[in-house]
Each structure stands twice: as C-alpha cells, then as structure tokens.
Tab-separated table of C-alpha atoms in Angstrom:
chain	number	residue	atom	x	y	z
A	158	MET	CA	-20.853	-15.397	24.066
A	159	ALA	CA	-21.436	-15.833	20.318
A	160	ARG	CA	-23.354	-12.563	20.351
A	161	ALA	CA	-20.424	-10.730	21.972
A	162	LYS	CA	-18.069	-12.154	19.313
A	163	ALA	CA	-20.428	-11.059	16.534
A	164	PHE	CA	-20.590	-7.574	18.089
A	165	ALA	CA	-16.773	-7.436	18.290
A	166	ASP	CA	-16.484	-8.563	14.658
A	167	ASP	CA	-19.022	-5.899	13.629
A	168	ARG	CA	-17.026	-3.180	15.451
A	169	GLN	CA	-13.838	-4.314	13.755
A	170	SER	CA	-15.419	-4.281	10.364
A	171	LEU	CA	-16.980	-0.869	11.037
A	172	TYR	CA	-13.517	0.437	11.973
A	173	GLU	CA	-12.232	-0.796	8.624
A	174	ARG	CA	-15.307	0.212	6.587
A	175	ASP	CA	-16.162	3.652	7.963
A	176	PHE	CA	-13.622	5.223	10.285
A	177	TYR	CA	-15.704	8.336	10.970
A	178	LEU	CA	-18.795	6.316	11.872
A	179	TRP	CA	-16.609	4.085	14.083
A	180	LEU	CA	-15.350	7.209	15.908
A	181	GLU	CA	-18.889	8.436	16.415
A	182	GLN	CA	-19.908	5.038	17.733
A	183	GLN	CA	-16.979	4.875	20.160
A	184	ALA	CA	-17.728	8.389	21.441
A	185	ALA	CA	-21.379	7.465	21.994
A	186	LEU	CA	-20.402	4.291	23.855
A	187	LEU	CA	-18.060	6.306	26.079
A	188	ARG	CA	-20.717	8.960	26.767
A	189	GLU	CA	-23.231	6.263	27.663
A	190	GLY	CA	-20.751	4.442	29.921
A	191	ARG	CA	-20.994	1.264	27.848
A	192	PHE	CA	-17.306	0.497	28.275
A	193	ASP	CA	-17.677	-3.235	27.759
A	194	GLN	CA	-18.744	-2.566	24.164
A	195	LEU	CA	-15.778	-0.363	23.228
A	196	ASP	CA	-13.335	-1.424	20.544
A	197	VAL	CA	-10.460	-1.082	22.999
A	198	ALA	CA	-7.655	-2.421	20.783
A	199	ASN	CA	-8.381	0.039	17.994
A	200	LEU	CA	-9.004	2.896	20.441
A	201	ILE	CA	-5.543	2.332	21.931
A	202	GLU	CA	-4.006	2.238	18.467
A	203	GLU	CA	-5.706	5.496	17.462
A	204	ILE	CA	-4.747	7.308	20.672
A	205	GLU	CA	-1.118	6.252	20.245
A	206	ALA	CA	-1.223	7.397	16.613
A	207	MET	CA	-2.540	10.792	17.743
A	208	ALA	CA	0.378	11.162	20.141
A	209	ARG	CA	2.866	10.264	17.392
A	210	GLN	CA	1.204	12.781	15.072
A	211	ASP	CA	1.539	15.544	17.666
A	212	LYS	CA	5.246	14.789	17.978
A	213	LYS	CA	5.683	14.779	14.197
A	214	ALA	CA	3.974	18.171	14.009
A	215	ILE	CA	6.398	19.620	16.585
A	216	LYS	CA	9.446	18.401	14.677
A	217	SER	CA	8.002	19.481	11.335
A	218	SER	CA	7.310	23.012	12.569
A	219	LEU	CA	10.813	23.219	14.017
A	220	VAL	CA	12.343	22.117	10.697
A	221	VAL	CA	10.408	24.725	8.723
A	222	LEU	CA	11.124	27.430	11.292
A	223	LEU	CA	14.849	26.655	11.420
A	224	THR	CA	15.051	26.416	7.614
A	225	HIS	CA	13.630	29.906	7.229
A	226	LEU	CA	15.833	31.315	9.998
A	227	LEU	CA	18.867	29.912	8.161
A	228	LYS	CA	17.681	31.291	4.833
A	229	HIS	CA	17.060	34.660	6.471
A	230	GLN	CA	20.570	34.693	7.913
A	231	PHE	CA	22.572	33.219	5.046
A	232	GLN	CA	20.749	34.377	1.933
A	233	LEU	CA	20.725	38.084	2.678
A	234	GLU	CA	20.110	39.237	-0.875
A	235	GLN	CA	16.858	37.322	-1.064
A	236	HIS	CA	15.079	38.158	2.179
A	237	SER	CA	11.467	37.344	1.649
A	238	SER	CA	8.287	38.396	3.395
A	239	GLY	CA	7.199	34.794	2.789
A	240	TRP	CA	10.041	33.585	4.992
A	241	ARG	CA	9.104	36.038	7.722
A	242	GLY	CA	5.478	34.962	7.410
A	243	SER	CA	6.472	31.314	7.673
A	244	ILE	CA	8.693	32.051	10.683
A	245	LEU	CA	5.751	33.760	12.392
A	246	GLU	CA	3.301	31.004	11.445
A	247	HIS	CA	5.467	28.164	12.744
A	248	ARG	CA	6.325	30.002	15.947
A	249	GLN	CA	2.606	30.499	16.523
A	250	ARG	CA	1.886	26.837	15.793
A	251	LEU	CA	4.526	25.755	18.285
A	252	ARG	CA	3.304	28.265	20.875
A	253	ASP	CA	-0.243	26.966	20.494
A	254	ASP	CA	0.893	23.326	20.636
A	255	PHE	CA	2.862	23.971	23.840
A	256	GLU	CA	-0.048	25.853	25.418
A	257	GLU	CA	-2.428	23.013	24.604
A	258	SER	CA	0.032	20.256	25.561
A	259	PRO	CA	2.865	21.574	27.760
A	260	SER	CA	4.339	18.083	27.998
A	261	LEU	CA	5.392	18.389	24.336
A	262	ARG	CA	7.856	21.197	25.083
A	263	PRO	CA	10.579	18.831	26.365
A	264	TYR	CA	10.119	16.815	23.164
A	265	ALA	CA	11.020	19.938	21.167
A	266	ALA	CA	14.302	20.133	23.073
A	267	GLU	CA	14.845	16.413	22.507
A	268	VAL	CA	14.482	16.640	18.701
A	269	PHE	CA	15.973	20.110	18.239
A	270	ALA	CA	19.375	18.893	17.009
A	271	ARG	CA	17.757	16.470	14.525
A	272	ALA	CA	15.349	19.183	13.364
A	273	TYR	CA	18.298	21.518	12.822
A	274	ALA	CA	20.187	18.880	10.809
A	275	ASP	CA	17.125	18.437	8.583
A	276	ALA	CA	16.665	22.213	8.296
A	277	ARG	CA	20.311	22.665	7.342
A	278	GLU	CA	19.945	20.182	4.478
A	279	ARG	CA	16.667	21.748	3.388
A	280	ALA	CA	18.111	25.278	3.487
A	281	SER	CA	21.006	24.146	1.315
A	282	ALA	CA	18.671	22.469	-1.173
A	283	GLU	CA	16.279	25.424	-1.303
A	284	THR	CA	18.929	28.135	-1.600
A	285	GLY	CA	21.436	26.305	-3.773
A	286	LEU	CA	24.136	27.246	-1.261
A	287	PRO	CA	26.627	24.518	-0.363
A	288	LEU	CA	25.843	22.636	2.841
A	289	ARG	CA	29.153	23.799	4.321
A	290	VAL	CA	27.832	27.398	4.374
A	291	PHE	CA	25.456	26.457	7.182
A	292	PRO	CA	26.876	25.682	10.635
A	293	THR	CA	26.910	21.982	11.517
A	294	SER	CA	25.139	22.679	14.816
A	295	SER	CA	22.410	25.195	15.363
A	296	PRO	CA	23.589	28.763	15.831
A	297	TYR	CA	20.297	29.397	17.641
A	298	ALA	CA	19.126	28.048	20.966
A	299	LEU	CA	15.637	26.592	21.152
A	300	GLU	CA	14.433	29.613	23.128
A	301	GLN	CA	15.775	32.004	20.453
A	302	THR	CA	14.165	29.922	17.743
A	303	LEU	CA	10.790	30.223	19.477
A	304	ASP	CA	11.207	33.897	20.449
A	305	PRO	CA	8.821	36.036	18.353
A	306	LYS	CA	11.261	38.963	18.501
A	307	PHE	CA	14.340	37.023	17.372
A	308	LEU	CA	15.655	37.184	13.814
A	309	PRO	CA	19.289	36.307	13.136
A	310	ASP	CA	21.562	38.957	11.606
C-alpha cells in the first residue's frame, strides 16, 4: 500500500514538474492497459480543459468572423483584403472544427448572440465608429456567417 501511495505521489509530482513527460507516461500506461497506474484525477482535469478550450476556440472564431463581417459592411471606404482573408480563415477553422467534432455545432448556435455582442464592441473599437452604428442583434444568421459565399452588402 505504501508503494502505491509513493507511486501516486510520484505521478502527481511528475504532472507538476514535466507536463509533457506526464502525458507521455499516461499514454504509455493506457497503451499497455495498466489502468490502475493512471493519474485519473489529473487525466479527467486535462480532458475537461480540452473540451473547454474547444468551446473557447469556437466562440473566438465566431467573434473574429463577425467582427470582420461588420467591418466589411459598415466601413465601406476601408474594405481590406486582410478582412476578407480573416473571414475566409475563420470560416475554414469553424468548418474544420465542426467536421472533426460535429457536436460543437450546436454550441456555436448557443453562443452566437454573445459572440455577436462581443464582435459589435470590437468592430466599434477597431473602426472608431460609434457602437450605435452596428445593429444590437446580428444582422446575419449563423448559417450566413458560416457560408463561404456570403459577404454582407
């Protein structure tokens, strides 16, 4: 029993000392079927953190995408190829994320209004236009936002 405790303490300290080595060790233990030696508490924590990170990436890409759609629509005199490039990049990121994890698509719909509110503030800050210039709710549906052919007039 003391040996098992020492092993658990060593795993914990490895997790804190060398995260990459800890990951390698956990993967090896899984491959070898040595489940009783896994650092389960930290594995759970890391898996949950990965899920949160995926969700953050969805919202972040939506904010950037919506910001550039707003700038494209409301700052006509300063259309930028950089904006169009960013629109394309973030649509592709979202497409790839949804292909890899289709269960994240409903999350995009869930956070769309919040992402738009953030994008509206960001567009105002980046363009210098008053916040009131931008509609209080999104003038674009989620499907339009993700549509590679859609650009607002």
